[in-house]
PDB file of C-alpha atoms in Angstrom:
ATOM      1  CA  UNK D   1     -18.268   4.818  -2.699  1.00 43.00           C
ATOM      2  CA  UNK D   2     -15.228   6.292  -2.244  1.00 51.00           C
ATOM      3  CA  UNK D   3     -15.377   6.701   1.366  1.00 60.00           C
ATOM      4  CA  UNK D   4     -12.471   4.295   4.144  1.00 69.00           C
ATOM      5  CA  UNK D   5     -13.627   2.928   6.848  1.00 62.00           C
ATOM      6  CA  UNK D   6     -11.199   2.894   9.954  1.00 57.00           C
ATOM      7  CA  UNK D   7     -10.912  -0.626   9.979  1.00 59.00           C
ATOM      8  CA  UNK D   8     -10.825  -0.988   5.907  1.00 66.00           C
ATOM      9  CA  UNK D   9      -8.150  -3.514   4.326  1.00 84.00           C
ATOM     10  CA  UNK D  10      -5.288  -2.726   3.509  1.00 89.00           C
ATOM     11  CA  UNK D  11      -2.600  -3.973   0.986  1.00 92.00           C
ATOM     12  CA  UNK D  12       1.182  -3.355   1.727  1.00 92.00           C
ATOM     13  CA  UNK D  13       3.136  -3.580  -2.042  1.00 96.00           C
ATOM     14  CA  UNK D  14       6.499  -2.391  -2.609  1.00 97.00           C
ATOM     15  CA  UNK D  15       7.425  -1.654  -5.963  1.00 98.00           C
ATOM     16  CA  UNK D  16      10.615  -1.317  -8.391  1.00 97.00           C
ATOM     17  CA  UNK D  17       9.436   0.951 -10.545  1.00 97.00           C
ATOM     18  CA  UNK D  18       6.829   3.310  -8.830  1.00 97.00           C
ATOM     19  CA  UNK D  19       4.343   5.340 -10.364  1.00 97.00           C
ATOM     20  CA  UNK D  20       3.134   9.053  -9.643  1.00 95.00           C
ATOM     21  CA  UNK D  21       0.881   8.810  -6.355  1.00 94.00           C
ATOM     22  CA  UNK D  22      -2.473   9.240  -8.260  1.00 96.00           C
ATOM     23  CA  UNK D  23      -1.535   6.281 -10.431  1.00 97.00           C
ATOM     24  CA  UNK D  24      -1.378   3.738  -7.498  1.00 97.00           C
ATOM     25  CA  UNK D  25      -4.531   5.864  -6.016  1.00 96.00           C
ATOM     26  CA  UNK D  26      -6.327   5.636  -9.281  1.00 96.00           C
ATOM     27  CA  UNK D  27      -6.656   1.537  -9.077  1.00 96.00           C
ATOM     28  CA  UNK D  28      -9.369   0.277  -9.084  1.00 94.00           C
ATOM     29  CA  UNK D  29     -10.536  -0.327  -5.253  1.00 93.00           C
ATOM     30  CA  UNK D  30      -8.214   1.881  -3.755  1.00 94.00           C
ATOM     31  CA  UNK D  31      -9.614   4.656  -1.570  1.00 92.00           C
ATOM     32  CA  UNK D  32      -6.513   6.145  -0.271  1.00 92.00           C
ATOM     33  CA  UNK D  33      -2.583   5.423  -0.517  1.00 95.00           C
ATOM     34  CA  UNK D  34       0.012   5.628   2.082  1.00 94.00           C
ATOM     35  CA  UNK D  35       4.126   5.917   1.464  1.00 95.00           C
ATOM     36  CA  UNK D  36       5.884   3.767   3.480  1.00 93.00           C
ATOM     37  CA  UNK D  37       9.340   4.789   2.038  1.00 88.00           C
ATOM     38  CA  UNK D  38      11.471   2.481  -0.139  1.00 79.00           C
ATOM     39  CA  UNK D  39       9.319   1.966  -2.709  1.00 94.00           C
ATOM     40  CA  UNK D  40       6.274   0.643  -0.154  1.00 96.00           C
ATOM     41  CA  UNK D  41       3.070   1.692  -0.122  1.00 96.00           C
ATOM     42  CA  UNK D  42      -0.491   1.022   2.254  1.00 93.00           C
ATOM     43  CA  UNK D  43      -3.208   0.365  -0.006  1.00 95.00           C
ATOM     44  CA  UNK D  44      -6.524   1.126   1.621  1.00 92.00           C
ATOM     45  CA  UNK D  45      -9.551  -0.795   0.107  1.00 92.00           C
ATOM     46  CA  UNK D  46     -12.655  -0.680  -0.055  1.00 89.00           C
ATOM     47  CA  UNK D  47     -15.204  -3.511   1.126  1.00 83.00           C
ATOM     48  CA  UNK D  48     -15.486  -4.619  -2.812  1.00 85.00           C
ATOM     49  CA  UNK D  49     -11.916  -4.113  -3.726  1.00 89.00           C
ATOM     50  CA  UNK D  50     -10.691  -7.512  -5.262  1.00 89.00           C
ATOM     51  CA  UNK D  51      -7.183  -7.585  -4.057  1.00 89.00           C
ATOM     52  CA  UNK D  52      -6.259 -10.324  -7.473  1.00 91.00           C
ATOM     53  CA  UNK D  53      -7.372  -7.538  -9.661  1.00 93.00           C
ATOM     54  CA  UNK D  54      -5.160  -4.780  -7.860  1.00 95.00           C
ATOM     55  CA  UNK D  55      -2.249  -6.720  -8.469  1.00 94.00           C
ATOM     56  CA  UNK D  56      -3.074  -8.104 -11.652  1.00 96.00           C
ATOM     57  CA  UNK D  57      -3.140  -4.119 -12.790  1.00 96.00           C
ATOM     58  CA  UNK D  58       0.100  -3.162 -10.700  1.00 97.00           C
ATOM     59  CA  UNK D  59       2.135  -6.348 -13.252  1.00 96.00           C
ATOM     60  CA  UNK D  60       0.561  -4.998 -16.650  1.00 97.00           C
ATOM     61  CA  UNK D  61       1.203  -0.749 -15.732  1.00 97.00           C
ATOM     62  CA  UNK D  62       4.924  -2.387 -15.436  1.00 97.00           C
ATOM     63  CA  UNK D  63       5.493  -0.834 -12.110  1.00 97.00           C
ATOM     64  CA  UNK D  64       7.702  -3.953 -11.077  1.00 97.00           C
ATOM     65  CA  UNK D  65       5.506  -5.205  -8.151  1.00 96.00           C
ATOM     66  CA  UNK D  66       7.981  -7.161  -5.870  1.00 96.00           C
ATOM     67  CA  UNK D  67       6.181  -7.788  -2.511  1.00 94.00           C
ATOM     68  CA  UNK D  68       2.290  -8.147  -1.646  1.00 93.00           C
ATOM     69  CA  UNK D  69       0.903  -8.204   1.909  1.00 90.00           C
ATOM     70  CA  UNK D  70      -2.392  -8.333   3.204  1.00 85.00           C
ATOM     71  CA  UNK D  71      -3.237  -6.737   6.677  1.00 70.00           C
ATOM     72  CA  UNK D  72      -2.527  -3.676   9.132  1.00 57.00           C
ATOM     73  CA  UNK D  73      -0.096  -5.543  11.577  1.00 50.00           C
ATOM     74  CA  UNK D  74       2.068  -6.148   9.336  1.00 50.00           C
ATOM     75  CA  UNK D  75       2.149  -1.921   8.611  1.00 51.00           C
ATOM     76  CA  UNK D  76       2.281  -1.609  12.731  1.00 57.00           C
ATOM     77  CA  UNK D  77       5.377  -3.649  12.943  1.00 56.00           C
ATOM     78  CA  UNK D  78       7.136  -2.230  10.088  1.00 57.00           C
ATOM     79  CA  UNK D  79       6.432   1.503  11.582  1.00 59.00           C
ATOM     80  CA  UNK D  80       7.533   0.438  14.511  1.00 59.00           C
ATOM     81  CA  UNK D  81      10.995  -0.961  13.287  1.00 57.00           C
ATOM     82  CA  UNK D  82      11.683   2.678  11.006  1.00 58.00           C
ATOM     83  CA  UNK D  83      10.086   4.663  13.779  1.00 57.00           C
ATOM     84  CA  UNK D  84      11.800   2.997  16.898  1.00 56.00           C
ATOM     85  CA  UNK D  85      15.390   3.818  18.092  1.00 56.00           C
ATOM     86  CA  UNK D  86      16.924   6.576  15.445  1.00 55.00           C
ATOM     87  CA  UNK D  87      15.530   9.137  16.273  1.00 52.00           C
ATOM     88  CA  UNK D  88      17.731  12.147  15.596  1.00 53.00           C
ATOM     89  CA  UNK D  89      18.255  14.671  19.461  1.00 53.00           C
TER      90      UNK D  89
END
């Protein structure tokens, strides 16, 4: 199904080269993509998703994958660094 859960896993990549959205969204076990900025994206996946395959896909479409993460607290922390401080009055 193509449904997230709210507690679904999540992949953090950042890429050199980056696609159109629907590219990354159209992998297989992807139900929805955030943008991070810089190149980085969240990965939401579904309960089957095989996280090996994902990436194995990302190399051959030559998007330049240069960082992989598993998890949501890694996403927390990095929001919190880009969302924390600079904040224009």
């Amino acid at each position: 199904s193509e449904m997230c859960i709210r507690d679904s896993r999540n992949l953090l990549i950042r890429l050199g080269r980056p696609p159109a959205l629907e590219a990354i969204r159209d992998l297989p076990g992807v139900c929805s993509v955030g943008v991070l900025g810089e190149s980085r994206f969240r990965l939401e996946l579904e309960d089957d998703a095989a996280p090996g395959v994902i990436a194995e896909r990302i190399v051959n479409s030559g998007w330049d994958l240069e960082e992989l993460t598993s998890g949501i607290t890694e996403l927390e922390h990095i929001f919190t660094q880009h969302t924390t401080g600079e904040i224009p009055s």
